[in-house]
Amino acid sequence: MKLKPVWKFIRYQRSYIIMCFACYSLAMAVSYADPGIHYKWDTYLYGLGLLALLITAFFAYRYVRETRSIALLREEEGEPMTLEGEACQDELHRMETEHIRKLNEVNDRGLESYRFMVSWFHEIKTPIAVLRLIQQTDPRAADMDEELSRIEHYVDQALYHAKLDSFHQDYDIVSCDLKQLVKNMVKQHAKTFIAKKIKLALQIESAAVQSDPKWLSFVLQQLITNSLKYTDTGGEMSVTASETASEIRLTVRDNGAGIDPKDLPRIFNRGFTGENGRVYGKSTGMGLYLAQELCAKLGHYLTCQSEKGSYTEMTIHFPRNHDPYLDAMRIRGKSREH
């Protein structure tokens, strides 16, 4: 229990202290004015000392008791000692109830908005799929491929961003084959690799990590998309996996534009586009932010090494001492509490 400063308590109680001494002084004055009473200064001083001692003991008791009562009130376990304290407690309860009611209203509106957005994201994928089918069957629509891929990418970004706060409701930790996941992502971008004549080197042995394949695939897609975007025609890209005693690493490296040293510390910030985003354009600054956030929720993390005009190397780290199953139980337990 943390006691309040004594001087502050005395300041609040000074009117009562003054009243006690005023009453004693009045009693002594009446006694002094009565001719039938033989007044002695020693008796007056002795009584004043006893009064001071009694007042000190009384207010010391009140100080300790009130401080303990305030501490218990903060823990909602005690009863107020005064009418003011009781009124204050009632008002706090009323404000707390009102706050909870308004918070529930905000949460309901947010949940309704979230459900609408997720529904919209899924609905918009249907016309995209139809356009993709038209593009594949109609030779005249070949130019639609790049724009459709960009639309799909932005829709996926928005969908995953909307699901960040409800991550615990939509993930499943399993053993993921990194080599197969990378191959799937490369296959999705095969046309871009061919169109830009980018050489790809895969150096991945059969490495298994504990993760969610859907969310991890989005992270990989973001890294590969960025490499393709900032690598010029005829460039090179490599995806390698390595192991140490403490972790497994998956590295995506390209010989593209690189990142300016002053931008490097902020590339994972929300909405940050940097110099490359301004030069190449059409950058939301959300891709790497989402990738890092998803990795953190899965127990992984991203790092970047780059040299402007030379290369960029993005690495996903999978710590061996991390248990995603314990995190899953912890996250789900917190979600039940809320």
Coordinates of C-alpha atoms in Angstrom, one line a residue:
M1 CA 0.0 0.0 0.0
K2 CA 1.4 3.4 -1.0
L3 CA 0.7 6.1 1.6
K4 CA -0.1 9.7 0.5
P5 CA 2.1 12.5 1.8
V6 CA 1.2 13.5 5.4
W7 CA 1.3 17.2 4.7
K8 CA -1.4 16.8 2.0
F9 CA -3.6 14.9 4.5
I10 CA -3.1 17.6 7.1
R11 CA -4.0 20.3 4.6
Y12 CA -7.3 18.6 3.9
Q13 CA -8.0 18.1 7.6
R14 CA -6.9 21.6 8.8
S15 CA -10.5 22.9 9.3
Y16 CA -11.1 20.1 11.8
I17 CA -7.8 20.6 13.6
I18 CA -8.6 24.4 13.9
M19 CA -12.1 23.6 15.1
C20 CA -10.7 21.3 17.9
F21 CA -8.2 24.0 19.1
A22 CA -10.9 26.7 18.9
C23 CA -13.3 24.7 21.0
Y24 CA -10.6 24.1 23.6
S25 CA -9.6 27.7 23.6
L26 CA -13.3 28.7 24.0
A27 CA -13.7 26.3 27.0
M28 CA -10.6 27.7 28.6
A29 CA -11.8 31.3 28.0
V30 CA -15.1 30.6 29.7
S31 CA -13.3 28.9 32.6
Y32 CA -11.0 32.0 32.9
A33 CA -13.9 34.4 32.9
D34 CA -15.8 32.5 35.7
P35 CA -14.8 34.1 39.0
G36 CA -15.7 30.9 40.8
I37 CA -13.0 28.9 39.1
H38 CA -9.4 29.3 40.1
Y39 CA -7.5 29.4 36.8
K40 CA -3.9 28.1 36.5
W41 CA -1.7 28.4 33.4
D42 CA -0.1 25.1 34.2
T43 CA -3.5 23.4 34.0
Y44 CA -4.2 25.2 30.7
L45 CA -0.9 24.1 29.1
Y46 CA -1.3 20.5 30.4
G47 CA -4.8 20.3 28.9
L48 CA -3.5 21.8 25.6
G49 CA -0.7 19.1 25.5
L50 CA -3.2 16.3 26.1
L51 CA -5.5 17.7 23.4
A52 CA -2.6 17.9 20.9
L53 CA -1.6 14.3 21.8
L54 CA -5.2 13.1 21.3
I55 CA -5.7 15.0 18.0
T56 CA -2.4 13.6 16.7
A57 CA -3.4 10.0 17.6
F58 CA -6.9 10.5 16.1
F59 CA -5.8 12.0 12.8
A60 CA -2.9 9.4 12.5
Y61 CA -5.6 6.7 12.8
R62 CA -7.8 8.4 10.2
Y63 CA -4.8 8.9 7.9
V64 CA -3.9 5.2 7.9
R65 CA -7.5 4.1 7.7
E66 CA -8.4 6.5 4.8
T67 CA -5.3 5.6 2.9
R68 CA -6.1 1.9 3.2
S69 CA -9.8 2.6 2.2
I70 CA -8.7 4.4 -0.9
A71 CA -6.4 1.6 -1.9
L72 CA -9.2 -0.9 -1.4
L73 CA -11.6 1.3 -3.4
R74 CA -9.2 1.3 -6.3
E75 CA -9.3 -2.5 -6.2
E76 CA -13.1 -2.4 -5.8
E77 CA -12.9 -4.3 -2.5
G78 CA -13.6 -1.6 0.1
E79 CA -16.4 0.7 1.3
P80 CA -16.1 4.5 1.2
M81 CA -15.6 6.3 4.6
T82 CA -17.5 9.5 3.8
L83 CA -20.6 10.6 1.9
E84 CA -18.3 12.3 -0.6
G85 CA -16.4 9.1 -1.1
E86 CA -19.7 7.2 -1.6
A87 CA -20.9 9.7 -4.1
C88 CA -17.6 9.6 -5.9
Q89 CA -17.8 5.8 -6.0
D90 CA -21.3 5.8 -7.4
E91 CA -20.3 8.3 -10.1
L92 CA -17.3 6.2 -11.1
H93 CA -19.5 3.2 -11.4
R94 CA -22.0 5.1 -13.5
M95 CA -19.2 6.4 -15.7
E96 CA -17.7 2.9 -16.0
T97 CA -21.0 1.5 -17.1
E98 CA -21.5 4.3 -19.6
H99 CA -18.0 3.8 -20.9
I100 CA -18.5 0.0 -21.4
R101 CA -21.8 0.7 -23.2
K102 CA -20.3 3.1 -25.6
L103 CA -17.2 0.8 -26.1
N104 CA -19.6 -2.0 -27.0
E105 CA -21.3 0.2 -29.5
V106 CA -18.0 1.1 -31.1
N107 CA -17.0 -2.5 -31.2
D108 CA -20.3 -3.5 -32.7
R109 CA -19.9 -0.9 -35.4
G110 CA -16.3 -1.9 -36.0
L111 CA -17.3 -5.6 -36.3
E112 CA -20.1 -4.7 -38.7
S113 CA -17.6 -2.7 -40.8
Y114 CA -15.0 -5.5 -40.7
R115 CA -17.6 -8.1 -41.8
F116 CA -18.7 -5.9 -44.7
M117 CA -15.1 -5.2 -45.8
V118 CA -14.2 -8.9 -45.7
S119 CA -17.3 -9.8 -47.5
W120 CA -16.5 -7.2 -50.2
F121 CA -13.0 -8.5 -50.6
H122 CA -14.3 -11.9 -51.2
E123 CA -17.0 -10.7 -53.6
I124 CA -14.6 -8.6 -55.6
K125 CA -12.5 -11.7 -56.3
T126 CA -15.3 -13.2 -58.4
P127 CA -15.3 -10.6 -61.2
I128 CA -11.5 -10.7 -61.0
A129 CA -11.6 -14.4 -61.6
V130 CA -14.0 -13.9 -64.5
L131 CA -11.7 -11.3 -66.1
R132 CA -8.8 -13.6 -65.6
L133 CA -10.7 -16.3 -67.5
I134 CA -11.6 -13.9 -70.3
Q135 CA -7.9 -12.8 -70.5
Q136 CA -6.8 -16.4 -70.8
T137 CA -9.3 -17.3 -73.5
D138 CA -9.2 -14.1 -75.6
P139 CA -5.9 -13.3 -77.2
R140 CA -6.9 -9.7 -77.6
A141 CA -7.0 -9.3 -73.8
A142 CA -3.4 -10.3 -73.2
D143 CA -2.6 -6.8 -71.9
M144 CA -5.0 -7.3 -69.0
D145 CA -2.7 -9.7 -67.2
E146 CA -0.5 -7.2 -65.5
E147 CA -3.3 -5.0 -64.3
L148 CA -5.3 -8.0 -63.1
S149 CA -2.3 -9.2 -61.1
R150 CA -1.9 -5.8 -59.6
I151 CA -5.6 -5.7 -58.6
E152 CA -5.4 -9.1 -57.1
H153 CA -2.3 -8.1 -55.1
Y154 CA -3.9 -4.9 -53.7
V155 CA -7.1 -6.8 -52.8
D156 CA -5.1 -9.4 -51.0
Q157 CA -3.2 -6.7 -49.1
A158 CA -6.4 -5.1 -48.0
L159 CA -7.9 -8.5 -47.0
Y160 CA -4.9 -9.5 -44.9
H161 CA -4.8 -6.0 -43.3
A162 CA -8.4 -6.3 -42.3
K163 CA -7.8 -9.7 -40.8
L164 CA -4.8 -8.7 -38.7
D165 CA -6.8 -8.0 -35.6
S166 CA -8.7 -11.2 -35.9
F167 CA -5.6 -13.3 -36.7
H168 CA -6.4 -15.8 -33.8
Q169 CA -9.6 -16.8 -35.5
D170 CA -8.1 -17.7 -38.9
Y171 CA -4.8 -19.5 -38.7
D172 CA -3.6 -23.1 -38.4
I173 CA -0.1 -24.0 -37.4
V174 CA 1.2 -27.0 -39.4
S175 CA 4.5 -28.2 -40.7
C176 CA 5.2 -26.2 -43.9
D177 CA 7.6 -27.3 -46.7
L178 CA 9.5 -24.1 -47.6
K179 CA 10.6 -25.5 -51.0
Q180 CA 7.0 -26.2 -52.1
L181 CA 5.7 -22.9 -50.9
V182 CA 8.4 -21.0 -52.8
K183 CA 7.7 -23.1 -56.0
N184 CA 4.0 -22.2 -55.8
M185 CA 4.8 -18.5 -55.4
V186 CA 7.3 -18.6 -58.3
K187 CA 4.7 -20.4 -60.5
Q188 CA 2.2 -17.6 -59.8
H189 CA 4.7 -15.0 -61.0
A190 CA 6.0 -17.1 -63.9
K191 CA 4.8 -14.7 -66.6
T192 CA 6.5 -11.7 -64.9
F193 CA 9.8 -13.7 -64.7
I194 CA 9.5 -14.5 -68.4
A195 CA 8.4 -11.1 -69.5
K196 CA 11.3 -9.3 -67.6
K197 CA 13.8 -12.2 -68.5
I198 CA 14.8 -12.4 -64.8
K199 CA 17.0 -15.4 -63.9
L200 CA 15.9 -17.3 -60.9
A201 CA 18.1 -19.6 -58.7
L202 CA 16.4 -21.8 -56.1
Q203 CA 18.7 -23.2 -53.5
I204 CA 16.3 -24.8 -51.1
E205 CA 16.6 -28.3 -49.7
S206 CA 13.6 -29.9 -48.0
A207 CA 13.2 -27.6 -45.0
A208 CA 10.2 -27.8 -42.8
V209 CA 9.0 -25.0 -40.5
Q210 CA 6.1 -24.6 -38.2
S211 CA 3.8 -21.9 -39.6
D212 CA 0.5 -21.2 -41.3
P213 CA 0.9 -21.9 -45.0
K214 CA -1.7 -19.3 -46.1
W215 CA -0.3 -16.4 -44.1
L216 CA 3.3 -17.5 -44.8
S217 CA 2.5 -17.7 -48.5
F218 CA 1.3 -14.1 -48.5
V219 CA 4.6 -13.0 -46.9
L220 CA 6.6 -14.9 -49.6
Q221 CA 4.4 -13.4 -52.3
Q222 CA 5.1 -9.9 -51.0
L223 CA 8.9 -10.4 -51.0
I224 CA 8.9 -11.9 -54.5
T225 CA 6.6 -9.2 -55.8
N226 CA 8.9 -6.5 -54.4
S227 CA 11.9 -8.2 -55.9
L228 CA 10.3 -8.4 -59.4
K229 CA 9.1 -4.8 -59.1
Y230 CA 12.4 -3.3 -58.3
T231 CA 14.6 -5.6 -60.5
D232 CA 15.2 -4.4 -64.1
T233 CA 14.8 -6.5 -67.2
G234 CA 17.5 -9.2 -67.4
G235 CA 18.2 -9.1 -63.7
E236 CA 18.7 -12.0 -61.3
M237 CA 16.9 -13.3 -58.2
S238 CA 17.7 -16.1 -55.8
V239 CA 15.8 -17.8 -53.1
T240 CA 17.9 -19.8 -50.6
A241 CA 17.3 -21.6 -47.3
S242 CA 19.9 -22.1 -44.6
E243 CA 20.0 -23.5 -41.1
T244 CA 21.9 -22.7 -37.9
A245 CA 21.7 -24.1 -34.5
S246 CA 19.1 -21.5 -33.5
E247 CA 17.0 -20.9 -36.6
I248 CA 16.1 -21.6 -40.2
R249 CA 16.4 -18.7 -42.7
L250 CA 14.7 -18.2 -46.0
T251 CA 16.4 -15.4 -48.0
V252 CA 15.1 -13.7 -51.2
R253 CA 17.8 -11.7 -52.9
D254 CA 17.8 -9.6 -56.1
N255 CA 20.3 -7.4 -57.9
G256 CA 17.7 -4.6 -58.4
A257 CA 17.5 -1.0 -57.3
G258 CA 18.5 -1.6 -53.7
I259 CA 17.4 0.7 -50.8
D260 CA 18.8 4.0 -49.8
P261 CA 20.6 3.7 -46.4
K262 CA 18.4 6.5 -44.9
D263 CA 15.2 4.6 -45.9
L264 CA 16.4 1.2 -44.7
P265 CA 15.4 1.6 -40.9
R266 CA 11.9 2.5 -41.9
I267 CA 10.9 0.0 -44.6
F268 CA 8.7 -2.0 -42.2
N269 CA 6.8 1.1 -41.1
R270 CA 3.1 1.4 -42.0
G271 CA 2.6 3.4 -45.2
F272 CA 6.3 4.1 -45.8
T273 CA 7.3 4.1 -49.5
G274 CA 10.7 5.7 -49.5
E275 CA 12.7 6.9 -52.5
N276 CA 12.0 3.7 -54.5
G277 CA 8.2 4.2 -54.0
R278 CA 8.5 7.7 -55.4
V279 CA 10.7 6.7 -58.3
Y280 CA 8.9 3.5 -59.4
G281 CA 5.4 4.7 -58.3
K282 CA 2.3 2.7 -57.5
S283 CA 3.5 1.8 -54.1
T284 CA 1.2 1.7 -51.0
G285 CA 3.9 1.2 -48.4
M286 CA 1.8 -1.5 -46.8
G287 CA 3.4 -4.7 -48.2
L288 CA 6.4 -5.0 -46.0
Y289 CA 4.5 -3.7 -43.0
L290 CA 1.9 -6.5 -43.4
A291 CA 4.7 -9.0 -44.0
Q292 CA 6.5 -8.1 -40.8
E293 CA 3.3 -8.0 -38.7
L294 CA 2.2 -11.4 -40.0
C295 CA 5.6 -12.8 -39.3
A296 CA 5.5 -11.5 -35.7
K297 CA 2.1 -13.1 -35.1
L298 CA 3.5 -16.4 -36.5
G299 CA 6.6 -16.2 -34.3
H300 CA 8.9 -15.3 -37.2
Y301 CA 10.6 -12.1 -38.1
L302 CA 11.9 -10.2 -41.2
T303 CA 15.3 -8.6 -41.7
C304 CA 16.7 -6.7 -44.6
Q305 CA 20.2 -6.0 -46.0
S306 CA 20.6 -3.8 -49.0
E307 CA 23.0 -1.6 -51.0
K308 CA 21.6 1.1 -53.2
G309 CA 22.0 0.2 -56.9
S310 CA 23.4 -3.2 -56.1
Y311 CA 21.2 -5.7 -54.2
T312 CA 18.4 -6.2 -51.7
E313 CA 18.2 -9.3 -49.4
M314 CA 15.1 -10.0 -47.4
T315 CA 15.3 -12.8 -44.9
I316 CA 12.6 -14.6 -43.0
H317 CA 13.9 -16.0 -39.7
F318 CA 12.2 -19.1 -38.2
P319 CA 13.6 -19.5 -34.6
R320 CA 14.0 -23.1 -33.5
N321 CA 13.2 -22.3 -29.8
H322 CA 9.9 -20.7 -30.7
D323 CA 6.8 -22.9 -30.0
P324 CA 3.9 -21.6 -32.2
Y325 CA 1.4 -23.9 -30.5
L326 CA 1.9 -22.3 -27.2
D327 CA 1.5 -18.9 -28.8
A328 CA -1.7 -20.2 -30.4
M329 CA -3.1 -21.2 -27.1
R330 CA -2.1 -17.9 -25.5
I331 CA -3.7 -15.8 -28.3
R332 CA -6.9 -17.8 -28.2
G333 CA -7.0 -17.6 -24.4
K334 CA -6.8 -13.8 -24.6
S335 CA -9.5 -13.7 -27.3
R336 CA -11.9 -15.5 -24.9
E337 CA -11.1 -13.1 -22.1
H338 CA -12.2 -10.2 -24.4

